[in-house]
Amino acid sequence: MTKIPNILLIYTGGTIGMVKEHKTNVLKAFNFNNIKEKIPELNLLDCIIQTVSFKEPIDSSNMSPKYWVKIAEIIENHYDEIDGFVILSGTDTMSYTASALSFMFENLNKPVIFTGSQLPIGDLRTDAKENLITAIQIAATRDGDLPKIGEVCLYFEYKLYRANRTTKISAEQFEAFNSPNFPELGESGVHLNFNNRVLKKVNKNKKLVVRKNFEASIVILKLFPGISEQVVKSILEIENLQGVVLETYGGGNAPTLNWFLNLIQKAIDKNIFIVNVSQCISGSVLLGHYETSSKLKQMGIVDGKDITTESAVAKLIYLIGENIPQKEFKVLFETSLRGEMN
Ligand code: ASP
């Protein structure tokens, strides 16, 4: 007889766990442990559902590495007895959180599925029910003895994505996320279809390692035409700065002005890791393709390839926390560790 999967729902906050207060119309978090009263359909699912909620649920705008570690620890503490995890979070920073979790878990062989919603659960037109029910179904899906999914994913509006490939694209539409540089891992239609070709293989023999040193001091520096020397200088000279996600143009291009290149060189010389990611939604950095990126390449800037900014932030904090020696850092960052880059 096959065992009924045990699923743990972790509510961190966000619209999905909120209801509108009648008098004021203000959204407020409800007691998530009563989730089955709000969605009785959950009783029909073929799995055992347990819930745990942040004592004080947060809007995901208040998300921080401290909470990433908190979520990781909940998963770590329940890892042996739980078959699949569903993390409910606000959508605003979900891609950052889900990317961070993907780097925290090495050798993950159980599903960790993030979801949320654009409308609260009590709303007549809510997307919360479908997102939640299907996310649970995905977390409970087995392939013989093994879970179907062994990686951190994000499920939203009928699509299953590799979490560290996602970005939030809409504050209005139900289709709030996209995975511009990587195919979907699955789709929910009449059937739940998985894209087996791109799913990470589950390997039960490898032991889970949880990395929780997420305290680095980093910054995102987005270039724009006319950005001044004073602005770039004051950012790159922040005391104890350890890393920069440099959002460049197109295929990794940046100004060739002397002051700009000198400031980047000075920062690299101070052992600040600078990662070049593109401002474009899709496509990849191609260092050295144009003159406007060849100097950066010569300086040893890290090539972010087709990584998202969200994932680059998480990976940078992760690798700095691992104390990787300067020489190996670039090679490691440019290597796909959890399927986050091609
Ligand atoms: N502001 C909310 C949050 O990210 C929006 C949402 O839940 O989707 O927490």
CSV table of C-alpha atoms and ligand atoms in Angstrom, one decimal:
chain,number,residue,atom,x,y,z
A,1,MET,CA,0.0,0.0,0.0
A,2,THR,CA,1.4,3.4,-0.8
A,3,LYS,CA,1.6,5.9,2.0
A,4,ILE,CA,-0.6,9.0,2.0
A,5,PRO,CA,1.8,12.0,1.6
A,6,ASN,CA,2.3,14.4,4.5
A,7,ILE,CA,2.3,18.0,3.3
A,8,LEU,CA,3.3,20.9,5.5
A,9,LEU,CA,1.8,24.3,4.6
A,10,ILE,CA,3.9,27.2,5.9
A,11,TYR,CA,2.2,30.5,6.0
A,12,THR,CA,4.6,33.5,6.1
A,13,GLY,CA,2.1,36.2,5.2
A,14,GLY,CA,0.7,38.0,2.1
A,15,THR,CA,-2.6,38.4,0.4
A,16,ILE,CA,-3.4,34.7,0.2
A,17,GLY,CA,-3.9,34.4,4.0
A,18,MET,CA,-5.9,37.6,4.3
A,19,VAL,CA,-9.5,38.6,4.5
A,20,LYS,CA,-11.2,42.0,4.0
A,21,GLU,CA,-12.5,43.6,7.1
A,22,HIS,CA,-16.1,44.5,6.3
A,23,LYS,CA,-16.3,48.0,7.9
A,24,THR,CA,-12.9,49.3,6.8
A,25,ASN,CA,-12.2,47.3,3.7
A,26,VAL,CA,-8.7,46.8,5.0
A,27,LEU,CA,-6.9,43.5,4.4
A,28,LYS,CA,-5.9,41.6,7.5
A,29,ALA,CA,-4.3,38.2,8.1
A,30,PHE,CA,-6.7,35.5,9.5
A,31,ASN,CA,-5.7,32.6,11.7
A,32,PHE,CA,-4.1,30.3,9.2
A,33,ASN,CA,-4.6,27.3,11.3
A,34,ASN,CA,-8.3,27.5,10.4
A,35,ILE,CA,-7.5,27.3,6.7
A,36,LYS,CA,-9.7,24.3,6.1
A,37,GLU,CA,-12.7,26.4,7.2
A,38,LYS,CA,-11.9,28.9,4.5
A,39,ILE,CA,-11.2,26.2,1.9
A,40,PRO,CA,-13.2,23.1,2.7
A,41,GLU,CA,-12.0,21.6,-0.6
A,42,LEU,CA,-8.7,20.9,1.1
A,43,ASN,CA,-10.4,18.0,2.9
A,44,LEU,CA,-10.9,16.3,-0.5
A,45,LEU,CA,-7.2,16.2,-1.3
A,46,ASP,CA,-5.5,12.8,-1.0
A,47,CYS,CA,-2.9,13.9,1.5
A,48,ILE,CA,-2.5,14.8,5.1
A,49,ILE,CA,-2.1,18.6,5.5
A,50,GLN,CA,-0.5,20.2,8.5
A,51,THR,CA,0.0,23.9,8.9
A,52,VAL,CA,2.4,26.2,10.6
A,53,SER,CA,2.2,29.9,10.4
A,54,PHE,CA,4.6,32.8,11.3
A,55,LYS,CA,3.4,34.1,14.7
A,56,GLU,CA,3.2,37.5,13.1
A,57,PRO,CA,2.7,37.1,9.3
A,58,ILE,CA,4.5,39.6,7.2
A,59,ASP,CA,3.7,41.5,4.0
A,60,SER,CA,6.5,40.2,1.8
A,61,SER,CA,7.8,43.8,1.4
A,62,ASN,CA,9.1,43.2,4.9
A,63,MET,CA,10.9,40.0,3.9
A,64,SER,CA,14.6,39.7,4.7
A,65,PRO,CA,17.3,37.1,4.9
A,66,LYS,CA,16.4,36.6,8.6
A,67,TYR,CA,13.0,35.3,7.5
A,68,TRP,CA,14.5,33.2,4.7
A,69,VAL,CA,16.5,31.4,7.4
A,70,LYS,CA,13.4,31.0,9.5
A,71,ILE,CA,11.5,29.3,6.6
A,72,ALA,CA,14.6,27.1,5.9
A,73,GLU,CA,14.7,26.0,9.6
A,74,ILE,CA,11.0,25.1,9.6
A,75,ILE,CA,11.6,22.9,6.5
A,76,GLU,CA,14.8,21.5,8.0
A,77,ASN,CA,13.1,20.6,11.3
A,78,HIS,CA,10.3,18.7,9.5
A,79,TYR,CA,12.3,17.3,6.7
A,80,ASP,CA,12.3,13.7,7.7
A,81,GLU,CA,8.6,13.3,8.5
A,82,ILE,CA,7.1,15.6,5.7
A,83,ASP,CA,6.9,14.5,2.1
A,84,GLY,CA,6.3,18.0,0.5
A,85,PHE,CA,6.3,21.6,1.6
A,86,VAL,CA,4.1,24.4,0.4
A,87,ILE,CA,5.2,27.9,1.3
A,88,LEU,CA,2.6,30.7,1.2
A,89,SER,CA,4.1,34.1,0.8
A,90,GLY,CA,3.2,37.5,-0.5
A,91,THR,CA,4.0,37.8,-4.2
A,92,ASP,CA,5.9,41.0,-4.1
A,93,THR,CA,9.3,39.5,-3.1
A,94,MET,CA,8.4,35.8,-3.6
A,95,SER,CA,11.0,35.3,-6.3
A,96,TYR,CA,13.8,36.6,-4.0
A,97,THR,CA,12.7,34.3,-1.2
A,98,ALA,CA,12.2,31.3,-3.3
A,99,SER,CA,15.5,31.8,-5.1
A,100,ALA,CA,17.3,32.1,-1.7
A,101,LEU,CA,15.7,28.9,-0.5
A,102,SER,CA,16.9,27.1,-3.6
A,103,PHE,CA,20.5,28.0,-2.7
A,104,MET,CA,20.0,27.2,1.0
A,105,PHE,CA,19.1,23.6,0.2
A,106,GLU,CA,21.8,21.5,-1.3
A,107,ASN,CA,20.7,17.9,-2.3
A,108,LEU,CA,17.1,18.7,-1.9
A,109,ASN,CA,15.0,15.7,-2.8
A,110,LYS,CA,11.5,16.8,-1.7
A,111,PRO,CA,9.2,19.4,-3.2
A,112,VAL,CA,9.3,22.9,-1.8
A,113,ILE,CA,6.5,24.8,-3.7
A,114,PHE,CA,6.0,28.5,-3.2
A,115,THR,CA,2.6,30.1,-4.0
A,116,GLY,CA,0.5,33.1,-3.1
A,117,SER,CA,-2.3,35.0,-4.7
A,118,GLN,CA,-3.3,38.3,-6.2
A,119,LEU,CA,-6.7,38.4,-4.4
A,120,PRO,CA,-7.4,37.3,-0.8
A,121,ILE,CA,-8.9,33.9,-0.1
A,122,GLY,CA,-12.3,35.3,0.9
A,123,ASP,CA,-12.7,37.3,-2.3
A,124,LEU,CA,-15.3,36.0,-4.7
A,125,ARG,CA,-13.0,36.0,-7.7
A,126,THR,CA,-9.9,34.9,-5.7
A,127,ASP,CA,-7.0,33.1,-7.4
A,128,ALA,CA,-5.9,31.8,-4.0
A,129,LYS,CA,-7.9,28.6,-4.0
A,130,GLU,CA,-6.6,27.3,-7.3
A,131,ASN,CA,-3.1,28.3,-6.5
A,132,LEU,CA,-3.1,26.7,-3.1
A,133,ILE,CA,-5.0,23.5,-4.0
A,134,THR,CA,-2.8,22.8,-7.1
A,135,ALA,CA,0.4,23.7,-5.2
A,136,ILE,CA,-0.5,21.1,-2.6
A,137,GLN,CA,-1.3,18.5,-5.3
A,138,ILE,CA,2.0,19.1,-6.9
A,139,ALA,CA,3.8,18.7,-3.6
A,140,ALA,CA,2.0,15.5,-3.0
A,141,THR,CA,2.6,14.0,-6.5
A,142,ARG,CA,4.8,10.8,-6.4
A,143,ASP,CA,6.6,9.0,-9.1
A,144,GLY,CA,6.6,5.5,-7.7
A,145,ASP,CA,8.4,5.6,-4.4
A,146,LEU,CA,9.9,9.0,-5.0
A,147,PRO,CA,8.4,12.5,-5.0
A,148,LYS,CA,7.9,13.9,-8.5
A,149,ILE,CA,9.6,17.2,-7.6
A,150,GLY,CA,12.9,17.5,-5.8
A,151,GLU,CA,13.6,21.2,-6.1
A,152,VAL,CA,12.3,24.6,-5.1
A,153,CYS,CA,9.4,25.7,-7.4
A,154,LEU,CA,6.9,28.5,-7.7
A,155,TYR,CA,3.4,27.6,-8.7
A,156,PHE,CA,1.1,30.4,-9.9
A,157,GLU,CA,-1.9,30.7,-12.2
A,158,TYR,CA,-1.7,27.2,-13.8
A,159,LYS,CA,2.1,27.2,-14.3
A,160,LEU,CA,4.8,25.5,-12.3
A,161,TYR,CA,8.2,27.2,-12.5
A,162,ARG,CA,11.7,26.7,-11.3
A,163,ALA,CA,11.7,29.2,-8.5
A,164,ASN,CA,15.1,30.7,-9.1
A,165,ARG,CA,14.2,31.4,-12.7
A,166,THR,CA,11.1,33.5,-11.9
A,167,THR,CA,10.3,37.2,-11.7
A,168,LYS,CA,7.2,39.0,-10.8
A,169,ILE,CA,5.8,40.7,-13.9
A,170,SER,CA,2.4,42.0,-13.0
A,171,ALA,CA,0.7,43.7,-10.0
A,172,GLU,CA,-2.6,43.4,-11.8
A,173,GLN,CA,-3.0,40.2,-13.7
A,174,PHE,CA,-3.5,36.7,-12.2
A,175,GLU,CA,-0.5,35.6,-14.3
A,176,ALA,CA,1.8,37.5,-12.0
A,177,PHE,CA,5.0,35.5,-12.6
A,178,ASN,CA,7.1,34.5,-15.5
A,179,SER,CA,10.2,32.5,-16.1
A,180,PRO,CA,11.7,34.3,-19.1
A,181,ASN,CA,14.9,32.2,-19.6
A,182,PHE,CA,13.7,28.7,-18.7
A,183,PRO,CA,10.8,26.6,-19.7
A,184,GLU,CA,7.9,25.9,-17.3
A,185,LEU,CA,8.3,22.7,-15.2
A,186,GLY,CA,4.7,21.9,-15.5
A,187,GLU,CA,1.2,23.1,-16.3
A,188,SER,CA,-2.2,22.6,-14.7
A,189,GLY,CA,-5.0,22.0,-17.2
A,190,VAL,CA,-7.5,19.3,-17.3
A,191,HIS,CA,-4.5,17.2,-16.2
A,192,LEU,CA,-1.4,18.1,-14.2
A,193,ASN,CA,1.3,17.8,-16.8
A,194,PHE,CA,5.0,17.9,-15.9
A,195,ASN,CA,7.8,18.7,-18.2
A,196,ASN,CA,10.0,15.7,-17.4
A,197,ARG,CA,12.8,16.8,-19.7
A,198,VAL,CA,13.7,19.8,-17.5
A,199,LEU,CA,12.7,18.6,-14.0
A,200,LYS,CA,15.6,18.1,-11.7
A,201,LYS,CA,16.2,14.4,-11.0
A,202,VAL,CA,15.4,13.3,-7.5
A,203,ASN,CA,18.3,11.5,-5.9
A,204,LYS,CA,17.4,10.1,-2.5
A,205,ASN,CA,20.9,9.0,-1.7
A,206,LYS,CA,22.4,12.4,-1.2
A,207,LYS,CA,22.1,14.0,2.2
A,208,LEU,CA,20.4,17.3,2.6
A,209,VAL,CA,22.7,20.2,3.5
A,210,VAL,CA,21.2,23.5,4.6
A,211,ARG,CA,23.2,26.7,4.2
A,212,LYS,CA,22.0,29.4,6.5
A,213,ASN,CA,24.8,32.0,6.5
A,214,PHE,CA,22.8,34.8,4.7
A,215,GLU,CA,24.2,38.0,6.1
A,216,ALA,CA,26.2,39.6,3.4
A,217,SER,CA,26.2,43.3,2.7
A,218,ILE,CA,25.3,43.8,-1.0
A,219,VAL,CA,23.6,46.3,-3.2
A,220,ILE,CA,21.8,46.4,-6.6
A,221,LEU,CA,23.1,49.1,-8.8
A,222,LYS,CA,20.9,49.7,-11.8
A,223,LEU,CA,22.5,51.8,-14.6
A,224,PHE,CA,20.6,54.4,-16.4
A,225,PRO,CA,21.6,57.0,-19.0
A,226,GLY,CA,23.1,59.9,-17.1
A,227,ILE,CA,24.0,58.1,-13.9
A,228,SER,CA,26.5,60.3,-12.2
A,229,GLU,CA,30.0,59.6,-10.9
A,230,GLN,CA,28.9,60.8,-7.5
A,231,VAL,CA,26.1,58.3,-7.3
A,232,VAL,CA,28.2,55.3,-8.5
A,233,LYS,CA,31.1,56.4,-6.2
A,234,SER,CA,29.0,56.7,-3.1
A,235,ILE,CA,27.4,53.3,-3.7
A,236,LEU,CA,30.7,51.5,-4.4
A,237,GLU,CA,32.3,53.1,-1.5
A,238,ILE,CA,29.7,52.0,1.1
A,239,GLU,CA,31.7,50.8,4.1
A,240,ASN,CA,32.1,47.0,4.3
A,241,LEU,CA,30.3,46.5,1.0
A,242,GLN,CA,30.9,42.9,-0.1
A,243,GLY,CA,28.9,42.5,-3.4
A,244,VAL,CA,27.1,44.3,-6.1
A,245,VAL,CA,24.5,43.1,-8.6
A,246,LEU,CA,25.2,45.5,-11.5
A,247,GLU,CA,22.2,45.8,-13.7
A,248,THR,CA,23.6,46.7,-17.1
A,249,TYR,CA,22.1,47.3,-20.5
A,250,GLY,CA,21.2,44.6,-23.1
A,251,GLY,CA,23.8,41.9,-23.2
A,252,GLY,CA,25.8,43.2,-20.3
A,253,ASN,CA,26.8,46.7,-21.6
A,254,ALA,CA,27.9,49.7,-19.6
A,255,PRO,CA,29.4,53.1,-20.1
A,256,THR,CA,33.0,53.2,-21.2
A,257,LEU,CA,33.7,56.5,-19.4
A,258,ASN,CA,36.9,56.5,-17.5
A,259,TRP,CA,35.5,57.5,-14.2
A,260,PHE,CA,33.0,54.6,-14.4
A,261,LEU,CA,35.5,51.9,-15.3
A,262,ASN,CA,38.0,53.2,-12.7
A,263,LEU,CA,35.4,53.0,-9.9
A,264,ILE,CA,34.5,49.4,-11.0
A,265,GLN,CA,38.2,48.5,-11.0
A,266,LYS,CA,38.7,50.1,-7.6
A,267,ALA,CA,35.8,48.1,-6.2
A,268,ILE,CA,37.1,44.8,-7.7
A,269,ASP,CA,40.5,45.6,-6.2
A,270,LYS,CA,38.9,45.9,-2.8
A,271,ASN,CA,37.6,42.4,-3.2
A,272,ILE,CA,34.0,43.5,-3.8
A,273,PHE,CA,32.3,40.9,-6.0
A,274,ILE,CA,30.5,42.6,-8.9
A,275,VAL,CA,28.0,40.5,-10.9
A,276,ASN,CA,26.9,41.7,-14.3
A,277,VAL,CA,23.2,41.0,-14.9
A,278,SER,CA,21.1,42.4,-17.7
A,279,GLN,CA,18.2,44.8,-17.2
A,280,CYS,CA,16.4,42.9,-20.0
A,281,ILE,CA,13.7,40.6,-19.0
A,282,SER,CA,15.0,37.8,-21.2
A,283,GLY,CA,18.2,36.9,-22.8
A,284,SER,CA,21.7,36.7,-21.5
A,285,VAL,CA,24.8,38.8,-20.7
A,286,LEU,CA,27.4,38.2,-23.4
A,287,LEU,CA,30.6,39.7,-22.0
A,288,GLY,CA,33.0,41.0,-24.6
A,289,HIS,CA,30.4,40.9,-27.4
A,290,TYR,CA,30.5,44.7,-27.6
A,291,GLU,CA,33.2,47.2,-26.7
A,292,THR,CA,31.0,48.4,-23.9
A,293,SER,CA,31.4,45.2,-22.0
A,294,SER,CA,34.9,44.1,-23.0
A,295,LYS,CA,36.7,46.2,-20.4
A,296,LEU,CA,34.4,44.8,-17.7
A,297,LYS,CA,35.3,41.4,-18.9
A,298,GLN,CA,39.0,42.1,-18.7
A,299,MET,CA,38.6,43.5,-15.2
A,300,GLY,CA,37.2,40.1,-14.1
A,301,ILE,CA,33.6,41.2,-13.4
A,302,VAL,CA,31.4,38.1,-12.7
A,303,ASP,CA,29.3,37.1,-15.7
A,304,GLY,CA,25.7,36.7,-14.5
A,305,LYS,CA,24.7,35.1,-17.9
A,306,ASP,CA,20.9,34.7,-18.0
A,307,ILE,CA,20.3,34.8,-14.2
A,308,THR,CA,17.5,37.0,-12.9
A,309,THR,CA,18.3,39.9,-10.6
A,310,GLU,CA,16.3,38.2,-7.8
A,311,SER,CA,18.4,35.0,-8.2
A,312,ALA,CA,21.6,36.9,-8.5
A,313,VAL,CA,20.9,38.7,-5.2
A,314,ALA,CA,20.3,35.4,-3.5
A,315,LYS,CA,23.3,33.7,-5.0
A,316,LEU,CA,25.6,36.5,-4.2
A,317,ILE,CA,24.5,36.6,-0.5
A,318,TYR,CA,24.8,32.8,-0.4
A,319,LEU,CA,28.3,32.5,-1.9
A,320,ILE,CA,29.6,35.4,0.2
A,321,GLY,CA,28.3,33.6,3.3
A,322,GLU,CA,30.2,30.5,2.3
A,323,ASN,CA,33.5,32.4,2.4
A,324,ILE,CA,34.5,31.3,-1.0
A,325,PRO,CA,38.1,32.4,-1.8
A,326,GLN,CA,38.3,35.3,-4.2
A,327,LYS,CA,39.8,33.2,-7.0
A,328,GLU,CA,37.1,30.5,-6.9
A,329,PHE,CA,34.2,32.9,-6.4
A,330,LYS,CA,33.9,33.9,-10.1
A,331,VAL,CA,34.0,30.3,-11.4
A,332,LEU,CA,31.4,29.2,-8.8
A,333,PHE,CA,29.1,32.1,-9.5
A,334,GLU,CA,29.3,31.4,-13.2
A,335,THR,CA,28.4,27.8,-12.6
A,336,SER,CA,24.8,26.7,-12.4
A,337,LEU,CA,24.4,25.4,-8.9
A,338,ARG,CA,20.6,24.9,-8.7
A,339,GLY,CA,19.6,25.3,-12.3
A,340,GLU,CA,19.5,29.1,-12.0
A,341,MET,CA,21.5,29.8,-15.2
A,342,ASN,CA,22.2,28.2,-18.5
B,1,ASP,N1,2.0,43.1,-0.7
B,1,ASP,C1,1.6,41.7,-0.7
B,1,ASP,C2,2.9,40.9,-0.3
B,1,ASP,O1,3.7,40.7,-1.1
B,1,ASP,C3,1.1,41.3,-2.0
B,1,ASP,C4,0.8,39.8,-2.1
B,1,ASP,O2,0.5,39.1,-1.2
B,1,ASP,O3,0.8,39.3,-3.2
B,1,ASP,O4,3.0,40.5,0.8
